[in-house]
XYZ file of C-alpha atoms in Angstrom:
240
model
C -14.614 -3.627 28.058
C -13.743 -7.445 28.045
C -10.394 -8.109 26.643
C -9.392 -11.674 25.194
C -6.268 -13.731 26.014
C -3.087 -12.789 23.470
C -3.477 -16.035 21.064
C -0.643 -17.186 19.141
C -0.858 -17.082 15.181
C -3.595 -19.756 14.018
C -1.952 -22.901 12.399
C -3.988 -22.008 9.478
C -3.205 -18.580 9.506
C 0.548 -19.617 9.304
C 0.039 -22.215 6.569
C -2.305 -20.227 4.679
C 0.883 -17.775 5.276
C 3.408 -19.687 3.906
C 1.399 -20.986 0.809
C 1.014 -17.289 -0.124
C 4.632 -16.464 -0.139
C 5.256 -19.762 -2.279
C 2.346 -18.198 -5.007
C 3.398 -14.961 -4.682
C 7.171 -15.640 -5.469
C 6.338 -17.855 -8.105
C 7.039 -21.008 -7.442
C 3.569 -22.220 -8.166
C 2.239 -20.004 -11.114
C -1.231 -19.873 -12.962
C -3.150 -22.544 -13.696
C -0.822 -24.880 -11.754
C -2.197 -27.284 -8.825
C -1.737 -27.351 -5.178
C -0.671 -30.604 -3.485
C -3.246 -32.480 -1.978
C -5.140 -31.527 1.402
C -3.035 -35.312 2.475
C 0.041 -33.739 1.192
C -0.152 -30.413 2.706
C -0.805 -31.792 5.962
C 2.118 -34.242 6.058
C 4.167 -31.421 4.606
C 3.590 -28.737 7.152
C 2.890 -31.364 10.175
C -0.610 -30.009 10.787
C -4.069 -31.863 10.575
C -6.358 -32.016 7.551
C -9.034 -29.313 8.992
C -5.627 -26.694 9.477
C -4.639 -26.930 5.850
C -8.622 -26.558 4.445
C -9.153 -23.867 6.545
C -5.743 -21.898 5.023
C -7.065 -23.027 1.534
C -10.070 -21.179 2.341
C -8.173 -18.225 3.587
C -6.293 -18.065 0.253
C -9.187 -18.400 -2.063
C -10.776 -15.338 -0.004
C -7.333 -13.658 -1.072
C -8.178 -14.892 -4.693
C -5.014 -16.809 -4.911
C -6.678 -20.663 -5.618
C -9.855 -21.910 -6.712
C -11.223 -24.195 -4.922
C -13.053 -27.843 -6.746
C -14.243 -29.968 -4.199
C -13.323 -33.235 -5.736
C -10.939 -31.751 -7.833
C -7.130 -29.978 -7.571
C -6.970 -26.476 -5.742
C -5.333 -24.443 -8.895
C -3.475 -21.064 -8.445
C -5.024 -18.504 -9.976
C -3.426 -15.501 -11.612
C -3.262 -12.428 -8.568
C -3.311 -9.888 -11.254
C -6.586 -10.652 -12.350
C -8.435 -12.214 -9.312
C -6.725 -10.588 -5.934
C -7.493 -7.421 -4.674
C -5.538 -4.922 -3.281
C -5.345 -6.792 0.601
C -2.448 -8.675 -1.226
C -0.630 -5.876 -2.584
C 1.492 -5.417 0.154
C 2.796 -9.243 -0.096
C 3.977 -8.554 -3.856
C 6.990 -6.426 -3.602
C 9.494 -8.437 -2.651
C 8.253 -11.997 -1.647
C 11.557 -13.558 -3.592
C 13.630 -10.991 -1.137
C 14.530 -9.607 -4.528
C 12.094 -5.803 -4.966
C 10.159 -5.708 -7.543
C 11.026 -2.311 -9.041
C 8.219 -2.255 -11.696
C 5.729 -2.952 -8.929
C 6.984 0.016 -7.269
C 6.822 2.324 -9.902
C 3.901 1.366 -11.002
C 2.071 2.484 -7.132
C 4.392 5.525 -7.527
C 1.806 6.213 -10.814
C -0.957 5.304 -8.904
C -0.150 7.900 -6.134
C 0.966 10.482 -8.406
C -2.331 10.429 -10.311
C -4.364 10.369 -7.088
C -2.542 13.278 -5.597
C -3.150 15.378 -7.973
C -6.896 14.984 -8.657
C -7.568 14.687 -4.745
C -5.943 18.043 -4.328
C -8.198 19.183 -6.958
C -11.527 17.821 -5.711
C -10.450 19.106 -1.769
C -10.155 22.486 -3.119
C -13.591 22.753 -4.979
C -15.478 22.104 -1.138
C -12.892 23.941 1.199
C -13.783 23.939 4.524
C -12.033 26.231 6.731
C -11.393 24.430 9.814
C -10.481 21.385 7.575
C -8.111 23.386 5.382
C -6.487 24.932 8.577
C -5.350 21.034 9.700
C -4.237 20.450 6.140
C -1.934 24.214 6.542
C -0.568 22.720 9.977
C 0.418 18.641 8.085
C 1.953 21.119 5.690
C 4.272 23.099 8.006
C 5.162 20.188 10.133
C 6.585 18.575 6.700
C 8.163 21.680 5.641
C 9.887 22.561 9.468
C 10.967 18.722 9.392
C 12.502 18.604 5.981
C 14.731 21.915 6.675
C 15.968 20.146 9.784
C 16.987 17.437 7.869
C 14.683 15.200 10.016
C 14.811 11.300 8.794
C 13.242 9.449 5.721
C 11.107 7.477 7.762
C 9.666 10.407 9.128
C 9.186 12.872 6.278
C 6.939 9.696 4.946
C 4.844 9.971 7.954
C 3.917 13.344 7.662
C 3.826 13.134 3.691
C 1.645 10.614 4.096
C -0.649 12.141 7.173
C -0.795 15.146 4.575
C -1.964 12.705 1.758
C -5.111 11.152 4.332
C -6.074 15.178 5.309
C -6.723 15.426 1.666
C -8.871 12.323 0.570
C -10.699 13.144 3.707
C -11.327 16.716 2.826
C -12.971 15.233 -0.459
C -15.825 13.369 1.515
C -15.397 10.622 -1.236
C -15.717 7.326 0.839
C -13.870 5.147 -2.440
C -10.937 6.833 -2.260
C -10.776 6.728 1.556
C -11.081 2.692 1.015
C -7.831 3.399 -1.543
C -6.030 5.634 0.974
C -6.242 2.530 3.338
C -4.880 0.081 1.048
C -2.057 2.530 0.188
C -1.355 2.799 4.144
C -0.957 -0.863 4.353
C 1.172 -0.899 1.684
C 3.388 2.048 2.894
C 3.364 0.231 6.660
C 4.760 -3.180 5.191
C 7.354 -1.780 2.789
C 7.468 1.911 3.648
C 11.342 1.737 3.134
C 11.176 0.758 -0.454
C 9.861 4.610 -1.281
C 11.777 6.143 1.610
C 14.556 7.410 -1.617
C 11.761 9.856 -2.418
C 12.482 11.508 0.587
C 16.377 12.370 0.463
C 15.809 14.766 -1.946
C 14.788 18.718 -2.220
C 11.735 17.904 -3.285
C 9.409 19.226 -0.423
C 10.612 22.420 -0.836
C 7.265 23.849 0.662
C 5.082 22.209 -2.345
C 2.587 21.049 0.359
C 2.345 24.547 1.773
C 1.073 26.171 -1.223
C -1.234 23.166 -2.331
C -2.801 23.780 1.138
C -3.047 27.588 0.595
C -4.637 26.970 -3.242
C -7.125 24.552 -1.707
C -7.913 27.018 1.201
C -8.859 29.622 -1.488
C -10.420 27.512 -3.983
C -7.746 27.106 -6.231
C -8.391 23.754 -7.655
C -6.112 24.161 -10.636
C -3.028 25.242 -8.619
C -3.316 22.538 -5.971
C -3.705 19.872 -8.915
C -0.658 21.258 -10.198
C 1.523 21.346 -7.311
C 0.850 18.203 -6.209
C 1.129 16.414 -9.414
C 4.507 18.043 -10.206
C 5.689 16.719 -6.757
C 4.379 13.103 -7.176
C 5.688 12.984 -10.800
C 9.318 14.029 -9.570
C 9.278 11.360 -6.815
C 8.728 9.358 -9.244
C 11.387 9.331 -11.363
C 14.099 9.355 -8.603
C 15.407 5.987 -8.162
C 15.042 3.252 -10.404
C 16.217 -0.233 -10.755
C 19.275 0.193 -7.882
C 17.016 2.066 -5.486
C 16.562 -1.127 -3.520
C 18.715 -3.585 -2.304
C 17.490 -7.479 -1.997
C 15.351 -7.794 1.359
């Protein structure tokens, strides 16, 4: 294998940076313009091509539409980004956005609960056996009061057995996107985690999908997503 030098960050990949944390934290908001390609340039010290190039980069994020001829406008993220930029959204201010995390808390808790469900109507043994071990490894590291960070790990780990057990290739696309999220701001949900509320729940969801039970592992896992879930709140987070 042929490796390539170590590059430093593209000067378009740090403009097109820094123009997404200005959208994102609202200091340009929908409908609004972008400075010129003249202005940007002067503004950031970079050359014409650098700043079209980042442009380009955000309109793939669906952040701006481009109009040759015309002002670059910011778009609204909630209707034209995907979920790439969800990571970017929590906190771009430094100040978390609490609804924002509540609202992938939802999101999780749903998916939990029907992914469970659907793993348990195709068990597999061999498959069910590696989602039995993710489950003891959480429950042995919760009783020894291992860390936050780590509980999430294995929580998590637990989480991508499961959506893989389903064979459903959409939701493995959705499992991704909810690792990048977790890997950029995995400490805003680590308060989930100081709580009692492993308590072996992940054991028997793994022993209802192992038999079958597709009711009883939708169950357990929804009751443990919807009790992370309310844990927290407003003062969960302090301002990054």
């Amino acid at each position: 294998m042929v490796f390539e030098p170590i590059r430093k960050m593209k000067v378009a990949e740090q403009v097109a940076s820094a123009l997404r944390r200005a959208i994102v934290s609202g200091h340009y908001r929908a409908g609004e313009g972008l400075p010129s390609e003249r202005a940007l340039a002067e503004a950031f010290a970079v050359n014409r091509s650098s700043v079209r190039e980042a442009l380009m980069r955000l309109e793939a994020w669906g952040l701006v539409e481009i109009r040759h001829g015309d002002t670059t406008r910011i778009r609204d993220v909630f209707r034209s980004a995907g979920l790439q930029l969800l990571p970017y959204l929590f906190a771009p201010d430094g100040k978390v956005n609490q609804s924002l995390v509540d609202d992938v808390l939802a999101i999780r808790g749903m998916f939990l609960g029907w992914t469970a469900a659907q793993a348990a109507r195709a068990p597999q043994a061999e498959a069910a056996q590696r989602l039995r071990t993710l489950a003891e490894a959480l429950d042995a590291a919760h009783r020894a009061g291992r860390p936050a960070p780590e509980l999430q790990r294995l929580d998590f780990d637990f989480f991508a057995q499961l959506v893989e057990m389903t064979g459903n290739r959409v939701l493995r696309l959705f499992a991704n996107a909810l690792r990048d999220v977790y890997a950029k701001n995995g400490e805003l949900f680590l308060y989930q985690y100081g709580t009692a509320l492993i308590d072996a729940v992940h054991q028997r969801a793994a022993v209802a999908i192992a038999v079958g039970d597709a009711a009883a592992a939708q169950a357990a896992m929804t009751a443990y997503a919807q009790a992370g879930a309310t844990i927290g709140g407003a003062d969960a987070h302090p301002a990054r």
